[in-house]
Amino acid sequence: MTRKSRRLYFVLLGLLGLGAGLALVLTAFNDNIVFFFSPTEVAAKHPKPDQRLRVGGLVVDGSVQKNGTEVVFTVTDMSNVLPIKYVGILPDLFREGQGIIAEGHMGPDGIFAANEVLAKHDEKYMPKEVADALKKSGRWQEGSNAKHPAPENAQR
Amino acid sequence: MHRFANPTQFMRIANAIYPWVAGVAILCFLFGLPIALITSPADYQQGNTVRILYLHVPAAVLAEMIYYAMAAGSAAYLIWRHPMANLVAKASAPMGAMFTALCLICGMLWGEPMWGTFWVWDARLTSTLIMFFFYLGYLALGDAFEDPERGDRASAILALVGVVNVPIIKFSVNWWNTLHQPASLSLTKSNMSGDMLLPLFLMMGAYAAFYVTVLIIRVRSELLAAKIRNARMSQIAAMPQMAE
Amino acid sequence: MDAFRDFLDMGGYAVWVWSAYGISALSLIGMLVWSVRTLKARQKEFDVLKNSRG
């Protein structure tokens, strides 16, 4: 074996080892890399009231109620729902049917008390006229976001 | 490939394509910027902030592509000792760092009005920041040694270590749930309307041509630096009393 | 004139859009100027060295 091919195999083996090690680490820390949980996962986890976590889902149509600065709404992952209350300014993209992520903790009343609400948007970009036309013709597919609150779909 | 290892051959090709890529860069900017800023439509959800996409996405794509180029150059340098491959990697690194920084900054300026935050530690944003640190590390390590060859080798190894992070940036939005949305474009489908794709592709072309243009300038510069070093060495060698 | 003001206003997102474009433009121009200047300086340095050797 020449020195050059030895160096080639050394680099390839090194990259392979590094990749395998990293894959193991990422799998082991999977729960920490996941940015938010779906209402289904929250229901299964029974988080303690002092445990901070993030939940994500689509804002249910017609669920948003504003009382002064407090907002109460429900998010869904299409199989479970979770009510959320929040006091503060909502991001511009917050609207019904839109994906959001809330950070906070579960209240004893089963309502998630959020300190922060972030709006998630999907990968679709189009002018308003196109979106209206799609909705009118019935070709609008709602909720490419909907599959993301359940990470199982994407992973396995 | 070995043909490119020869600096004269390399520069002959580089000089031949130089005016063309510079022209493409100018043309793409000239057509792309007005379309991106004026004639392209606002998004149905995000309004005019979608115009940041025409900077953010090309910067992200270039940042990743340049990292792959830098890692490939570093590998060729480590394995076959191609000096030209090393020079291309070295000339690429500052631009890769710049495009990563622009991707992050434009992303933050977009995230604040739309998501409601400049920054979150989700998998996409974090892995991109890690790539930025690898670029900075590459740049710093190259200058950290007395012997330039040792510096080159150390930074080349660092570039190869960091390359495993780059696919993670790409797939982070599919592997984990993140605040960042998944890709809008793939080889087979697009979730973007055509009048938004046009400015995106023009700006991508502009950024890519800009990279190649400045790369040629920087490789010329690196070659001259090597020549200056050699000339100094031979001067010192010619004057033994000075070398003491 | 109103159309121009609308363009500058970016639907209320002027701060975000224009700072993104501004920072990007400055960075790219800066990178180009820095690279060209370095090349010129080294060319000069190399010419001086070559002449001094005769």
CSV table of C-alpha atoms in Angstrom, one decimal:
chain,number,residue,atom,x,y,z
A,1,MET,CA,0.0,0.0,0.0
A,2,THR,CA,1.4,3.4,-1.0
A,3,ARG,CA,1.5,6.2,1.5
A,4,LYS,CA,-1.2,8.1,-0.6
A,5,SER,CA,-3.7,5.2,-0.5
A,6,ARG,CA,-2.9,4.7,3.2
A,7,ARG,CA,-3.8,8.4,3.8
A,8,LEU,CA,-6.9,8.0,1.7
A,9,TYR,CA,-8.1,5.0,3.7
A,10,PHE,CA,-7.2,6.9,6.9
A,11,VAL,CA,-9.3,9.9,6.0
A,12,LEU,CA,-12.3,7.7,4.8
A,13,LEU,CA,-12.1,5.6,8.0
A,14,GLY,CA,-11.9,8.7,10.1
A,15,LEU,CA,-15.0,10.2,8.5
A,16,LEU,CA,-16.9,7.0,8.8
A,17,GLY,CA,-16.0,6.7,12.5
A,18,LEU,CA,-16.9,10.3,13.1
A,19,GLY,CA,-20.2,9.9,11.3
A,20,ALA,CA,-21.1,6.7,13.2
A,21,GLY,CA,-20.2,8.3,16.5
A,22,LEU,CA,-22.2,11.4,15.8
A,23,ALA,CA,-25.2,9.3,14.7
A,24,LEU,CA,-25.0,7.4,18.0
A,25,VAL,CA,-24.8,10.7,20.0
A,26,LEU,CA,-27.7,12.2,18.1
A,27,THR,CA,-29.9,9.1,18.6
A,28,ALA,CA,-29.1,9.1,22.3
A,29,PHE,CA,-30.0,12.8,22.7
A,30,ASN,CA,-33.0,12.6,20.4
A,31,ASP,CA,-35.4,13.8,23.1
A,32,ASN,CA,-33.3,16.9,23.7
A,33,ILE,CA,-33.0,17.8,20.1
A,34,VAL,CA,-36.7,17.6,19.5
A,35,PHE,CA,-37.8,21.2,19.8
A,36,PHE,CA,-41.4,20.7,20.9
A,37,PHE,CA,-43.9,18.1,21.8
A,38,SER,CA,-47.3,17.4,20.3
A,39,PRO,CA,-50.4,17.5,22.4
A,40,THR,CA,-50.5,13.6,22.2
A,41,GLU,CA,-46.9,13.4,23.6
A,42,VAL,CA,-47.7,15.9,26.3
A,43,ALA,CA,-50.8,13.8,27.3
A,44,ALA,CA,-48.6,10.7,27.5
A,45,LYS,CA,-45.8,12.4,29.4
A,46,HIS,CA,-47.9,13.9,32.3
A,47,PRO,CA,-45.3,16.7,32.8
A,48,LYS,CA,-45.0,18.1,36.3
A,49,PRO,CA,-46.2,21.6,36.9
A,50,ASP,CA,-42.7,23.0,37.4
A,51,GLN,CA,-41.3,21.3,34.3
A,52,ARG,CA,-40.8,23.8,31.4
A,53,LEU,CA,-41.5,22.4,28.0
A,54,ARG,CA,-42.6,23.4,24.5
A,55,VAL,CA,-45.7,22.3,22.8
A,56,GLY,CA,-46.5,22.7,19.1
A,57,GLY,CA,-49.6,22.3,17.0
A,58,LEU,CA,-52.1,23.9,14.8
A,59,VAL,CA,-54.3,26.6,16.3
A,60,VAL,CA,-57.9,25.2,16.1
A,61,ASP,CA,-60.3,27.3,14.0
A,62,GLY,CA,-62.6,29.4,16.2
A,63,SER,CA,-60.7,28.5,19.4
A,64,VAL,CA,-59.0,31.9,19.9
A,65,GLN,CA,-60.5,34.0,22.7
A,66,LYS,CA,-59.1,37.3,23.8
A,67,ASN,CA,-59.8,38.8,27.2
A,68,GLY,CA,-57.8,41.9,27.4
A,69,THR,CA,-54.2,40.9,27.1
A,70,GLU,CA,-54.9,37.3,27.9
A,71,VAL,CA,-55.4,34.9,25.0
A,72,VAL,CA,-56.8,31.4,25.3
A,73,PHE,CA,-56.7,29.0,22.4
A,74,THR,CA,-56.4,25.3,21.6
A,75,VAL,CA,-53.8,23.6,19.5
A,76,THR,CA,-54.2,20.2,17.8
A,77,ASP,CA,-52.0,17.6,16.2
A,78,MET,CA,-55.1,16.1,14.6
A,79,SER,CA,-55.5,13.4,17.2
A,80,ASN,CA,-55.3,15.3,20.5
A,81,VAL,CA,-55.9,18.9,21.6
A,82,LEU,CA,-54.4,21.0,24.3
A,83,PRO,CA,-55.7,24.4,25.6
A,84,ILE,CA,-53.2,27.1,26.0
A,85,LYS,CA,-53.3,30.4,27.8
A,86,TYR,CA,-50.9,33.3,27.2
A,87,VAL,CA,-50.5,36.9,28.2
A,88,GLY,CA,-48.4,39.0,25.8
A,89,ILE,CA,-47.9,40.0,22.3
A,90,LEU,CA,-48.5,37.4,19.6
A,91,PRO,CA,-46.3,37.2,16.5
A,92,ASP,CA,-47.6,38.5,13.2
A,93,LEU,CA,-48.1,35.1,11.8
A,94,PHE,CA,-50.3,33.9,14.7
A,95,ARG,CA,-53.7,33.0,13.3
A,96,GLU,CA,-56.2,30.2,13.4
A,97,GLY,CA,-55.1,27.2,11.4
A,98,GLN,CA,-51.5,28.2,11.7
A,99,GLY,CA,-48.8,26.2,13.4
A,100,ILE,CA,-47.5,27.6,16.7
A,101,ILE,CA,-45.0,26.6,19.4
A,102,ALA,CA,-45.6,27.6,23.0
A,103,GLU,CA,-43.1,27.5,25.8
A,104,GLY,CA,-44.3,27.2,29.4
A,105,HIS,CA,-45.7,24.6,31.8
A,106,MET,CA,-48.8,22.6,32.4
A,107,GLY,CA,-51.1,24.2,34.8
A,108,PRO,CA,-53.0,22.1,37.5
A,109,ASP,CA,-56.2,22.9,35.6
A,110,GLY,CA,-55.0,21.1,32.5
A,111,ILE,CA,-54.4,24.4,30.7
A,112,PHE,CA,-50.9,25.0,29.4
A,113,ALA,CA,-49.6,28.3,30.7
A,114,ALA,CA,-47.3,29.8,28.0
A,115,ASN,CA,-44.6,32.4,28.6
A,116,GLU,CA,-43.8,32.6,25.0
A,117,VAL,CA,-45.7,31.9,21.8
A,118,LEU,CA,-43.8,31.5,18.5
A,119,ALA,CA,-45.4,31.1,15.1
A,120,LYS,CA,-44.3,28.3,12.8
A,121,HIS,CA,-44.9,28.6,9.1
A,122,ASP,CA,-44.9,26.0,6.4
A,123,GLU,CA,-42.7,25.6,3.4
A,124,LYS,CA,-45.3,27.0,1.0
A,125,TYR,CA,-44.7,30.4,-0.6
A,126,MET,CA,-47.2,32.0,-3.0
A,127,PRO,CA,-48.8,35.3,-3.7
A,128,LYS,CA,-52.2,36.0,-2.1
A,129,GLU,CA,-54.0,35.7,-5.4
A,130,VAL,CA,-52.7,32.2,-6.0
A,131,ALA,CA,-53.7,31.1,-2.5
A,132,ASP,CA,-57.2,32.5,-3.0
A,133,ALA,CA,-57.5,30.8,-6.3
A,134,LEU,CA,-56.4,27.5,-4.9
A,135,LYS,CA,-58.9,27.8,-2.0
A,136,LYS,CA,-61.6,28.7,-4.4
A,137,SER,CA,-61.0,25.8,-6.8
A,138,GLY,CA,-60.8,23.4,-3.8
A,139,ARG,CA,-57.2,22.3,-4.5
A,140,TRP,CA,-56.0,23.8,-1.3
A,141,GLN,CA,-54.3,21.2,1.0
A,142,GLU,CA,-54.4,22.4,4.6
A,143,GLY,CA,-51.8,21.6,7.1
A,144,SER,CA,-48.5,20.4,5.7
A,145,ASN,CA,-47.7,21.7,9.2
A,146,ALA,CA,-50.0,19.2,10.7
A,147,LYS,CA,-47.7,16.3,10.3
A,148,HIS,CA,-44.8,18.0,12.0
A,149,PRO,CA,-46.2,18.1,15.6
A,150,ALA,CA,-45.9,14.3,15.5
A,151,PRO,CA,-42.2,13.6,14.9
A,152,GLU,CA,-42.8,9.9,14.6
A,153,ASN,CA,-44.0,10.4,11.0
A,154,ALA,CA,-40.8,11.9,9.9
A,155,GLN,CA,-38.5,9.6,11.8
A,156,ARG,CA,-39.6,6.1,11.2
B,1,MET,CA,-8.0,16.0,-11.4
B,2,HIS,CA,-4.2,15.9,-11.3
B,3,ARG,CA,-4.2,18.4,-14.1
B,4,PHE,CA,-5.7,21.0,-11.8
B,5,ALA,CA,-2.9,20.3,-9.3
B,6,ASN,CA,-0.6,22.3,-11.5
B,7,PRO,CA,-0.9,26.0,-10.6
B,8,THR,CA,-0.1,27.2,-14.2
B,9,GLN,CA,-2.8,24.9,-15.7
B,10,PHE,CA,-5.2,25.9,-12.9
B,11,MET,CA,-4.7,29.6,-13.4
B,12,ARG,CA,-5.0,29.3,-17.2
B,13,ILE,CA,-8.5,27.8,-16.8
B,14,ALA,CA,-9.4,30.2,-14.0
B,15,ASN,CA,-8.3,33.3,-16.0
B,16,ALA,CA,-10.3,32.0,-19.0
B,17,ILE,CA,-13.6,31.7,-17.1
B,18,TYR,CA,-13.0,34.8,-14.9
B,19,PRO,CA,-14.6,37.4,-17.2
B,20,TRP,CA,-17.6,35.1,-17.8
B,21,VAL,CA,-18.4,34.4,-14.2
B,22,ALA,CA,-17.9,38.0,-13.3
B,23,GLY,CA,-20.3,38.9,-16.1
B,24,VAL,CA,-22.9,36.3,-14.9
B,25,ALA,CA,-22.6,37.7,-11.4
B,26,ILE,CA,-23.3,41.3,-12.5
B,27,LEU,CA,-26.2,40.2,-14.8
B,28,CYS,CA,-27.8,38.1,-12.2
B,29,PHE,CA,-27.6,40.9,-9.6
B,30,LEU,CA,-28.8,43.4,-12.2
B,31,PHE,CA,-31.9,41.4,-13.0
B,32,GLY,CA,-32.4,39.6,-9.7
B,33,LEU,CA,-32.4,42.5,-7.3
B,34,PRO,CA,-35.2,44.6,-8.9
B,35,ILE,CA,-37.3,41.4,-9.3
B,36,ALA,CA,-36.6,40.3,-5.7
B,37,LEU,CA,-37.4,43.8,-4.3
B,38,ILE,CA,-40.0,45.3,-6.6
B,39,THR,CA,-41.8,43.1,-9.1
B,40,SER,CA,-42.1,39.8,-7.3
B,41,PRO,CA,-45.3,39.4,-5.3
B,42,ALA,CA,-45.7,39.5,-1.5
B,43,ASP,CA,-46.4,36.2,0.2
B,44,TYR,CA,-50.0,35.4,1.2
B,45,GLN,CA,-48.9,34.8,4.8
B,46,GLN,CA,-45.7,36.6,5.3
B,47,GLY,CA,-46.2,39.7,3.2
B,48,ASN,CA,-43.1,41.6,2.1
B,49,THR,CA,-40.8,39.7,4.6
B,50,VAL,CA,-40.7,37.0,2.0
B,51,ARG,CA,-38.2,39.2,0.1
B,52,ILE,CA,-35.6,38.3,2.8
B,53,LEU,CA,-35.9,34.7,1.4
B,54,TYR,CA,-34.1,35.8,-1.8
B,55,LEU,CA,-31.0,36.6,0.4
B,56,HIS,CA,-31.3,34.0,3.2
B,57,VAL,CA,-31.7,30.9,1.0
B,58,PRO,CA,-28.9,31.7,-1.5
B,59,ALA,CA,-26.6,32.5,1.4
B,60,ALA,CA,-27.5,29.2,3.1
B,61,VAL,CA,-27.0,27.2,-0.1
B,62,LEU,CA,-23.7,28.8,-0.8
B,63,ALA,CA,-22.5,28.4,2.8
B,64,GLU,CA,-23.1,24.7,2.6
B,65,MET,CA,-21.7,24.2,-0.9
B,66,ILE,CA,-18.6,26.1,0.0
B,67,TYR,CA,-18.1,24.0,3.0
B,68,TYR,CA,-18.3,20.8,0.9
B,69,ALA,CA,-15.8,22.5,-1.5
B,70,MET,CA,-13.5,23.4,1.3
B,71,ALA,CA,-13.7,19.9,2.8
B,72,ALA,CA,-13.0,18.3,-0.6
B,73,GLY,CA,-10.0,20.6,-1.1
B,74,SER,CA,-8.7,19.8,2.4
B,75,ALA,CA,-9.1,16.0,1.7
B,76,ALA,CA,-7.2,16.3,-1.6
B,77,TYR,CA,-4.5,18.2,0.2
B,78,LEU,CA,-4.2,15.7,3.1
B,79,ILE,CA,-4.3,12.6,0.9
B,80,TRP,CA,-2.5,13.6,-2.3
B,81,ARG,CA,-0.7,16.7,-1.0
B,82,HIS,CA,-2.3,18.8,-3.8
B,83,PRO,CA,-1.1,22.3,-3.0
B,84,MET,CA,-3.8,23.9,-5.3
B,85,ALA,CA,-6.6,22.0,-3.6
B,86,ASN,CA,-5.4,23.5,-0.3
B,87,LEU,CA,-5.2,27.0,-1.8
B,88,VAL,CA,-8.8,26.7,-3.1
B,89,ALA,CA,-10.0,25.6,0.4
B,90,LYS,CA,-8.1,28.5,2.0
B,91,ALA,CA,-9.5,31.0,-0.5
B,92,SER,CA,-13.0,29.7,0.1
B,93,ALA,CA,-13.1,29.8,3.9
B,94,PRO,CA,-13.6,33.5,4.4
B,95,MET,CA,-16.4,33.5,1.9
B,96,GLY,CA,-18.0,30.5,3.5
B,97,ALA,CA,-17.9,32.2,6.8
B,98,MET,CA,-19.4,35.3,5.3
B,99,PHE,CA,-22.3,33.5,3.6
B,100,THR,CA,-23.0,31.5,6.9
B,101,ALA,CA,-23.1,34.8,8.8
B,102,LEU,CA,-25.4,36.4,6.2
B,103,CYS,CA,-27.7,33.3,6.3
B,104,LEU,CA,-27.9,33.6,10.1
B,105,ILE,CA,-28.3,37.4,10.1
B,106,CYS,CA,-31.0,37.5,7.4
B,107,GLY,CA,-32.7,34.5,9.1
B,108,MET,CA,-32.8,36.4,12.4
B,109,LEU,CA,-34.1,39.6,10.7
B,110,TRP,CA,-36.9,37.4,9.2
B,111,GLY,CA,-37.6,35.3,12.3
B,112,GLU,CA,-38.2,38.2,14.6
B,113,PRO,CA,-41.2,39.6,12.6
B,114,MET,CA,-42.6,36.3,11.5
B,115,TRP,CA,-41.9,33.7,14.2
B,116,GLY,CA,-41.7,36.2,17.0
B,117,THR,CA,-38.1,35.6,17.9
B,118,PHE,CA,-34.6,36.3,16.6
B,119,TRP,CA,-33.2,33.0,17.7
B,120,VAL,CA,-34.2,29.6,19.0
B,121,TRP,CA,-32.0,26.6,19.7
B,122,ASP,CA,-33.7,24.3,17.4
B,123,ALA,CA,-31.7,21.7,15.4
B,124,ARG,CA,-31.6,23.7,12.1
B,125,LEU,CA,-30.4,27.0,13.7
B,126,THR,CA,-28.0,25.3,16.0
B,127,SER,CA,-26.3,23.1,13.4
B,128,THR,CA,-25.9,26.2,11.1
B,129,LEU,CA,-24.2,28.1,14.0
B,130,ILE,CA,-21.9,25.1,14.5
B,131,MET,CA,-20.9,25.3,10.8
B,132,PHE,CA,-20.1,29.0,11.3
B,133,PHE,CA,-17.8,28.0,14.2
B,134,PHE,CA,-16.1,25.4,12.0
B,135,TYR,CA,-15.4,28.1,9.5
B,136,LEU,CA,-14.0,30.4,12.1
B,137,GLY,CA,-11.9,27.6,13.6
B,138,TYR,CA,-10.5,26.8,10.1
B,139,LEU,CA,-9.5,30.4,9.6
B,140,ALA,CA,-8.0,30.7,13.1
B,141,LEU,CA,-6.1,27.4,13.0
B,142,GLY,CA,-4.4,28.2,9.7
B,143,ASP,CA,-2.6,31.1,11.3
B,144,ALA,CA,-2.0,29.5,14.7
B,145,PHE,CA,1.3,27.7,13.8
B,146,GLU,CA,4.8,29.1,13.2
B,147,ASP,CA,5.2,26.6,10.3
B,148,PRO,CA,2.5,27.4,7.7
B,149,GLU,CA,2.4,23.8,6.5
B,150,ARG,CA,1.5,22.6,9.9
B,151,GLY,CA,-1.2,25.2,10.1
B,152,ASP,CA,-2.6,24.1,6.7
B,153,ARG,CA,-2.7,20.5,7.8
B,154,ALA,CA,-4.3,21.2,11.1
B,155,SER,CA,-7.0,23.4,9.5
B,156,ALA,CA,-7.6,20.8,6.8
B,157,ILE,CA,-8.2,18.1,9.4
B,158,LEU,CA,-10.7,20.5,11.2
B,159,ALA,CA,-12.5,21.1,7.9
B,160,LEU,CA,-12.9,17.3,7.4
B,161,VAL,CA,-14.2,16.9,11.0
B,162,GLY,CA,-16.8,19.6,10.4
B,163,VAL,CA,-18.1,18.2,7.2
B,164,VAL,CA,-20.2,15.6,9.0
B,165,ASN,CA,-22.2,18.5,10.4
B,166,VAL,CA,-23.3,19.8,7.0
B,167,PRO,CA,-25.7,17.1,6.0
B,168,ILE,CA,-27.2,17.4,9.5
B,169,ILE,CA,-28.1,21.1,8.7
B,170,LYS,CA,-29.9,19.9,5.6
B,171,PHE,CA,-31.8,17.0,7.2
B,172,SER,CA,-32.4,18.5,10.6
B,173,VAL,CA,-35.8,19.8,9.6
B,174,ASN,CA,-36.8,16.2,8.5
B,175,TRP,CA,-35.2,14.3,11.4
B,176,TRP,CA,-36.5,16.3,14.3
B,177,ASN,CA,-39.3,18.8,14.7
B,178,THR,CA,-37.9,22.3,14.6
B,179,LEU,CA,-39.3,25.8,14.5
B,180,HIS,CA,-37.7,26.1,11.1
B,181,GLN,CA,-39.9,24.8,8.3
B,182,PRO,CA,-38.8,22.0,6.0
B,183,ALA,CA,-37.3,22.7,2.6
B,184,SER,CA,-39.6,24.3,0.0
B,185,LEU,CA,-37.6,23.0,-2.9
B,186,SER,CA,-36.4,19.6,-3.9
B,187,LEU,CA,-35.3,18.1,-7.2
B,188,THR,CA,-38.8,16.7,-7.7
B,189,LYS,CA,-41.2,19.3,-6.3
B,190,SER,CA,-41.6,22.9,-5.4
B,191,ASN,CA,-43.8,24.5,-2.8
B,192,MET,CA,-43.1,27.9,-4.2
B,193,SER,CA,-44.9,29.8,-6.9
B,194,GLY,CA,-43.1,30.5,-10.1
B,195,ASP,CA,-42.9,34.3,-9.8
B,196,MET,CA,-41.0,33.7,-6.5
B,197,LEU,CA,-38.8,31.0,-7.9
B,198,LEU,CA,-37.4,33.4,-10.6
B,199,PRO,CA,-35.8,35.9,-8.2
B,200,LEU,CA,-34.7,33.1,-5.9
B,201,PHE,CA,-32.8,31.4,-8.8
B,202,LEU,CA,-31.4,34.7,-10.1
B,203,MET,CA,-30.1,35.5,-6.6
B,204,MET,CA,-28.7,32.0,-6.2
B,205,GLY,CA,-26.9,32.4,-9.6
B,206,ALA,CA,-25.6,35.8,-8.5
B,207,TYR,CA,-24.2,34.5,-5.2
B,208,ALA,CA,-22.7,31.4,-6.9
B,209,ALA,CA,-21.1,33.5,-9.6
B,210,PHE,CA,-19.9,36.0,-7.0
B,211,TYR,CA,-18.2,33.2,-5.1
B,212,VAL,CA,-16.4,31.8,-8.2
B,213,THR,CA,-15.3,35.3,-9.2
B,214,VAL,CA,-13.9,36.3,-5.8
B,215,LEU,CA,-12.5,32.7,-5.4
B,216,ILE,CA,-10.3,33.3,-8.5
B,217,ILE,CA,-9.1,36.6,-7.2
B,218,ARG,CA,-8.3,35.0,-3.8
B,219,VAL,CA,-6.5,32.0,-5.3
B,220,ARG,CA,-4.3,34.4,-7.3
B,221,SER,CA,-3.6,36.2,-4.1
B,222,GLU,CA,-2.8,33.0,-2.3
B,223,LEU,CA,-0.4,31.9,-5.1
B,224,LEU,CA,1.4,35.3,-4.9
B,225,ALA,CA,1.7,34.9,-1.1
B,226,ALA,CA,3.4,31.5,-1.7
B,227,LYS,CA,5.7,33.0,-4.3
B,228,ILE,CA,6.6,35.9,-2.0
B,229,ARG,CA,7.4,33.4,0.8
B,230,ASN,CA,9.6,31.4,-1.6
B,231,ALA,CA,11.4,34.6,-2.8
B,232,ARG,CA,12.1,35.6,0.8
B,233,MET,CA,13.5,32.2,1.6
B,234,SER,CA,15.8,32.2,-1.3
B,235,GLN,CA,17.0,35.7,-0.4
B,236,ILE,CA,17.8,34.6,3.1
B,237,ALA,CA,19.5,31.6,1.8
B,238,ALA,CA,21.6,33.8,-0.5
B,239,MET,CA,22.8,35.8,2.5
B,240,PRO,CA,24.1,33.3,5.0
B,241,GLN,CA,25.3,36.0,7.4
B,242,MET,CA,21.7,37.3,7.7
B,243,ALA,CA,20.3,33.9,8.3
B,244,GLU,CA,22.2,33.5,11.6
C,1,MET,CA,-44.6,59.1,-5.3
C,2,ASP,CA,-47.0,57.0,-3.2
C,3,ALA,CA,-45.9,53.9,-5.0
C,4,PHE,CA,-42.3,54.7,-4.0
C,5,ARG,CA,-43.3,55.3,-0.4
C,6,ASP,CA,-45.1,51.9,-0.4
C,7,PHE,CA,-41.9,50.3,-1.8
C,8,LEU,CA,-39.8,51.8,1.0
C,9,ASP,CA,-42.3,50.8,3.6
C,10,MET,CA,-42.4,47.1,2.6
C,11,GLY,CA,-45.8,46.7,4.0
C,12,GLY,CA,-44.6,47.8,7.5
C,13,TYR,CA,-41.6,45.4,7.4
C,14,ALA,CA,-39.1,48.0,6.2
C,15,VAL,CA,-36.7,47.6,9.1
C,16,TRP,CA,-36.3,43.9,8.6
C,17,VAL,CA,-36.2,43.8,4.8
C,18,TRP,CA,-34.0,46.8,4.3
C,19,SER,CA,-31.5,45.9,7.0
C,20,ALA,CA,-31.2,42.3,5.5
C,21,TYR,CA,-30.5,43.8,2.1
C,22,GLY,CA,-28.2,46.5,3.5
C,23,ILE,CA,-26.1,44.1,5.5
C,24,SER,CA,-25.9,41.6,2.6
C,25,ALA,CA,-24.8,44.3,0.2
C,26,LEU,CA,-22.2,45.7,2.5
C,27,SER,CA,-20.8,42.2,3.2
C,28,LEU,CA,-20.5,41.2,-0.4
C,29,ILE,CA,-19.0,44.6,-1.5
C,30,GLY,CA,-16.6,44.4,1.5
C,31,MET,CA,-15.5,40.9,0.6
C,32,LEU,CA,-14.8,41.9,-3.0
C,33,VAL,CA,-12.9,45.1,-2.1
C,34,TRP,CA,-10.9,43.3,0.6
C,35,SER,CA,-10.0,40.5,-1.9
C,36,VAL,CA,-9.0,42.8,-4.7
C,37,ARG,CA,-6.9,45.0,-2.3
C,38,THR,CA,-5.0,42.0,-0.9
C,39,LEU,CA,-4.3,40.8,-4.4
C,40,LYS,CA,-3.0,44.2,-5.5
C,41,ALA,CA,-0.8,44.6,-2.3
C,42,ARG,CA,0.7,41.2,-2.9
C,43,GLN,CA,1.3,41.9,-6.5
C,44,LYS,CA,3.2,45.0,-5.6
C,45,GLU,CA,5.2,43.3,-2.9
C,46,PHE,CA,6.1,40.5,-5.3
C,47,ASP,CA,7.2,43.0,-8.0
C,48,VAL,CA,9.4,44.8,-5.5
C,49,LEU,CA,11.0,41.6,-4.4
C,50,LYS,CA,11.6,40.5,-8.0
C,51,ASN,CA,13.2,43.8,-8.9
C,52,SER,CA,15.4,43.9,-5.8
C,53,ARG,CA,16.8,40.5,-6.8
C,54,GLY,CA,17.5,41.9,-10.3
